[in-house]
Coordinates of C-alpha atoms in Angstrom, one line a residue:
Chain Z
M24 CA 33.4 240.2 149.9
T25 CA 31.7 243.4 148.2
T26 CA 29.1 243.5 151.4
N27 CA 30.2 245.8 153.8
R28 CA 31.5 248.8 152.0
I29 CA 30.5 251.6 153.4
I30 CA 30.1 255.3 151.3
V31 CA 32.6 257.2 153.7
G32 CA 35.5 254.4 153.6
A33 CA 37.9 254.4 151.4
H34 CA 37.2 254.8 147.6
Y35 CA 35.6 251.7 145.8
G36 CA 34.8 253.5 143.1
L37 CA 31.3 254.5 144.5
R38 CA 32.5 258.0 145.2
D39 CA 32.2 260.4 142.0
W40 CA 28.8 258.3 141.4
L41 CA 27.4 258.8 144.7
G42 CA 29.0 263.1 144.1
Q43 CA 27.2 262.8 141.0
R44 CA 23.8 262.4 143.2
V45 CA 24.4 264.6 146.0
T46 CA 25.1 267.3 143.8
A47 CA 21.9 266.2 141.8
V48 CA 19.9 267.2 144.5
L49 CA 22.2 270.2 145.7
M50 CA 21.1 271.4 142.1
A51 CA 17.0 270.4 142.0
L52 CA 17.0 272.4 145.7
Y53 CA 18.8 275.5 144.3
A54 CA 16.4 275.5 140.9
I55 CA 13.3 275.1 143.4
L56 CA 14.5 278.1 145.5
L57 CA 15.2 280.0 142.4
A58 CA 12.3 279.3 140.7
V59 CA 10.3 280.7 144.0
V60 CA 12.5 283.8 144.3
L61 CA 11.9 284.9 141.3
L62 CA 8.1 284.1 140.8
V63 CA 7.9 286.0 144.3
K64 CA 9.8 289.2 143.1
K65 CA 9.1 289.0 139.6
P66 CA 12.6 291.0 138.6
G67 CA 11.3 293.5 135.5
D68 CA 14.4 295.9 135.7
Y69 CA 17.9 295.7 136.2
L70 CA 17.5 296.9 139.6
A71 CA 15.1 294.0 140.8
W72 CA 17.2 291.5 138.9
F73 CA 20.1 293.0 140.7
N74 CA 18.7 292.4 144.0
V75 CA 17.6 288.9 143.2
F76 CA 21.6 287.7 143.4
S77 CA 22.4 290.6 145.9
P78 CA 21.8 289.1 149.3
I79 CA 25.3 287.5 151.1
W80 CA 22.7 283.9 150.8
M81 CA 22.0 283.7 147.9
K82 CA 25.4 284.5 146.3
V83 CA 26.5 281.7 148.5
A84 CA 23.8 279.5 147.3
T85 CA 24.5 280.6 143.3
L86 CA 27.9 280.0 144.0
V87 CA 27.3 276.0 145.9
F88 CA 24.6 275.1 142.9
L89 CA 27.7 276.2 140.1
A90 CA 30.4 273.8 141.8
S91 CA 27.6 271.2 142.1
L92 CA 27.2 271.8 138.4
F93 CA 30.8 271.8 137.5
Y94 CA 31.4 268.2 139.4
H95 CA 28.1 266.8 138.2
A96 CA 28.8 267.4 134.5
W97 CA 32.3 266.4 135.2
V98 CA 31.4 262.9 136.1
G99 CA 28.6 263.1 133.4
M100 CA 30.8 264.2 130.7
R101 CA 33.4 261.2 131.7
D102 CA 30.7 259.2 131.3
I103 CA 30.3 259.7 127.6
W104 CA 33.3 259.9 127.2
M105 CA 34.1 256.3 128.7
D106 CA 31.2 255.0 126.3
Y107 CA 31.8 256.4 123.2
V108 CA 35.5 257.3 123.1
K109 CA 37.9 254.1 123.2
P110 CA 41.1 255.0 122.0
T111 CA 42.8 255.9 125.4
G112 CA 45.2 258.9 124.0
V113 CA 41.5 260.9 122.8
R114 CA 39.8 259.8 125.9
L115 CA 42.6 261.4 127.8
V116 CA 42.5 264.7 125.7
L117 CA 39.2 264.9 125.9
E118 CA 38.6 264.5 129.7
V119 CA 41.3 267.3 129.7
L120 CA 39.7 269.9 127.9
T121 CA 36.1 268.9 129.8
I122 CA 38.5 269.9 133.3
V123 CA 39.8 272.9 131.5
Y124 CA 36.6 273.7 130.0
L125 CA 34.9 273.2 133.4
V126 CA 37.8 275.2 136.0
A127 CA 37.3 277.5 133.3
C128 CA 33.6 278.5 133.7
G129 CA 33.9 277.8 137.5
M130 CA 36.8 280.8 137.2
W131 CA 33.9 282.6 135.1
A132 CA 31.0 282.1 138.3
L133 CA 33.4 282.9 140.8
K134 CA 34.5 286.6 138.8
I135 CA 30.5 287.0 138.9
F136 CA 29.1 286.5 142.1
V137 CA 32.6 287.2 144.4
Chain G
M12 CA 39.8 232.3 146.4
A13 CA 41.7 229.4 146.0
S14 CA 38.9 227.9 143.7
T15 CA 40.3 226.6 140.3
I16 CA 38.8 228.6 137.5
T17 CA 38.1 226.7 134.4
K18 CA 38.5 228.7 131.1
T19 CA 36.8 228.8 128.6
P20 CA 37.8 230.0 125.0
P21 CA 35.9 233.3 124.3
K22 CA 32.9 233.2 122.2
A23 CA 32.4 235.8 119.6
R24 CA 29.1 237.5 121.5
P25 CA 26.1 238.3 119.4
K26 CA 26.1 241.6 119.1
H27 CA 23.3 243.8 117.7
L28 CA 23.8 247.0 117.2
D29 CA 21.8 248.9 114.2
L30 CA 20.6 251.5 115.9
F31 CA 17.8 252.3 112.9
S32 CA 16.0 248.5 113.3
I33 CA 16.6 248.8 117.2
R34 CA 13.2 250.0 118.7
L35 CA 14.1 251.6 121.8
P36 CA 11.3 251.2 124.8
L37 CA 10.2 255.1 126.4
P38 CA 12.4 254.7 129.4
G39 CA 15.3 253.7 126.9
I40 CA 14.4 257.1 124.9
L41 CA 14.4 258.6 128.4
S42 CA 18.0 257.7 129.1
I43 CA 19.6 258.8 126.2
M44 CA 17.8 261.8 126.2
H45 CA 19.1 262.4 129.7
R46 CA 22.6 262.3 127.9
I47 CA 21.8 264.2 125.2
S48 CA 20.3 266.9 127.4
G49 CA 22.8 266.9 129.9
A50 CA 25.8 267.5 127.1
A51 CA 23.9 269.8 125.2
L52 CA 23.8 272.2 128.9
F53 CA 27.6 271.2 129.4
L54 CA 27.8 272.8 125.7
F55 CA 26.1 275.6 126.4
L56 CA 27.1 276.7 129.5
P57 CA 29.6 279.7 128.6
L58 CA 26.7 281.3 126.6
L59 CA 24.5 280.7 130.0
L60 CA 27.2 282.4 132.5
W61 CA 27.8 285.2 129.1
L62 CA 24.0 286.2 129.5
L63 CA 24.3 286.0 133.4
D64 CA 27.0 288.0 133.7
R65 CA 26.6 290.9 131.4
S66 CA 23.0 290.9 132.7
L67 CA 24.4 291.5 136.2
D68 CA 27.3 293.5 135.5
T69 CA 25.8 296.8 134.7
E70 CA 22.7 298.5 133.8
I71 CA 23.5 298.7 129.7
G72 CA 24.6 295.2 129.8
Y73 CA 21.2 294.2 131.3
D74 CA 19.2 295.7 128.2
Q75 CA 22.0 294.6 125.8
V76 CA 21.0 291.0 127.0
R77 CA 17.2 291.9 126.7
S78 CA 17.7 292.9 123.2
Y79 CA 19.4 290.2 122.5
M80 CA 16.5 287.8 124.1
S81 CA 14.5 288.7 121.9
L82 CA 15.8 287.9 118.6
W83 CA 14.3 284.7 117.5
I84 CA 17.3 282.8 117.4
V85 CA 18.3 283.3 121.0
K86 CA 14.8 282.4 121.8
I87 CA 14.7 279.3 119.9
V88 CA 18.4 278.2 122.0
L89 CA 17.0 279.5 125.4
I90 CA 13.9 277.2 124.7
G91 CA 16.0 274.2 123.7
L92 CA 18.2 274.6 127.0
L93 CA 15.1 275.2 128.9
Y94 CA 13.5 272.1 127.7
G95 CA 16.4 270.2 128.0
F96 CA 16.7 271.7 131.9
M97 CA 13.3 270.6 132.7
H98 CA 13.8 266.9 131.0
H99 CA 17.3 266.6 132.6
F100 CA 15.7 267.9 135.9
C101 CA 12.7 265.8 135.5
A102 CA 14.5 262.5 134.7
G103 CA 16.8 262.9 137.2
I104 CA 14.5 262.8 139.8
R105 CA 13.0 259.5 138.3
Y106 CA 16.9 258.6 138.4
L107 CA 17.3 259.1 142.2
F108 CA 14.2 257.3 142.8
L109 CA 15.0 254.3 141.0
D110 CA 18.5 254.3 142.4
M111 CA 16.8 254.4 145.4
H112 CA 15.1 250.8 144.5
K113 CA 11.5 252.7 144.4
G114 CA 9.7 252.1 140.8
I115 CA 11.8 249.7 139.6
D116 CA 10.1 247.1 138.0
L117 CA 8.9 247.3 134.8
P118 CA 5.4 248.9 134.6
Q119 CA 6.3 251.8 136.9
A120 CA 9.2 252.1 135.1
R121 CA 7.3 252.7 131.8
M122 CA 5.0 255.0 133.8
S123 CA 7.3 256.9 135.6
A124 CA 9.2 257.4 131.8
A125 CA 5.9 258.3 130.5
I126 CA 4.9 261.4 133.4
V127 CA 8.5 262.6 133.1
Y128 CA 8.0 263.4 129.1
F129 CA 4.4 265.0 130.1
V130 CA 5.9 266.6 132.6
S131 CA 8.6 268.4 131.1
I132 CA 6.9 270.2 128.2
P133 CA 4.3 272.1 129.9
L134 CA 7.2 273.2 133.0
T135 CA 9.2 274.3 129.7
V136 CA 6.1 276.4 128.3
I137 CA 5.8 278.2 131.9
A138 CA 9.1 278.6 132.3
A139 CA 9.2 279.7 128.6
W140 CA 6.2 282.3 129.0
L141 CA 7.7 284.1 132.2
L142 CA 11.1 284.4 130.6
F143 CA 10.3 286.2 127.7
F144 CA 6.6 287.6 127.9

């Protein structure tokens, strides 16, 4: 029964698990990109620091990184609540707070880079 | 699906959850550290976004962030977060390999856990050095 499930099929509970790993790879690639950019440009003042994030491709990459981060953090935090918080009501409140917190962080990220 | 299932009365399973007497093996310590570092990074997101926002917004903001970063309490928090990031990053790469069934037997899994510990500390030192000096 469980042998012919495919990733792009309907959801088998696999979506978040896979999403967490895909976002992990995207974030790892961005971390390496940022490290290389910083090591090459060595920004030492405001203008140089500003210019690290001023190219459009860097803004896009950074926003993709942050979007990945918020989704990844959602899956991770939900796993933590599911493991340690058993009462449904409390868990629901914590999950809602987590979503509100991450959406607010997302808005802030948009404000910075758009 | 039509098979009959003989039900046995549920027996109380033996549980041993005394966290102070369980000696967690290295991959187990890595696992809980992965969780703690992830949660810490989650909780400090607003601080990091705020530093990023201020430093990119205006030159005055940038200078402010520089002066905050010279405070020892901010330094300690940022170095802690850098270590959390490096640990989460390295342990995460290890997990991606484990997910692909690479290195799943015990000696290899122990070795890769040790490598994560061994690598994430110098990475933190280098990153902190570049950030503060």
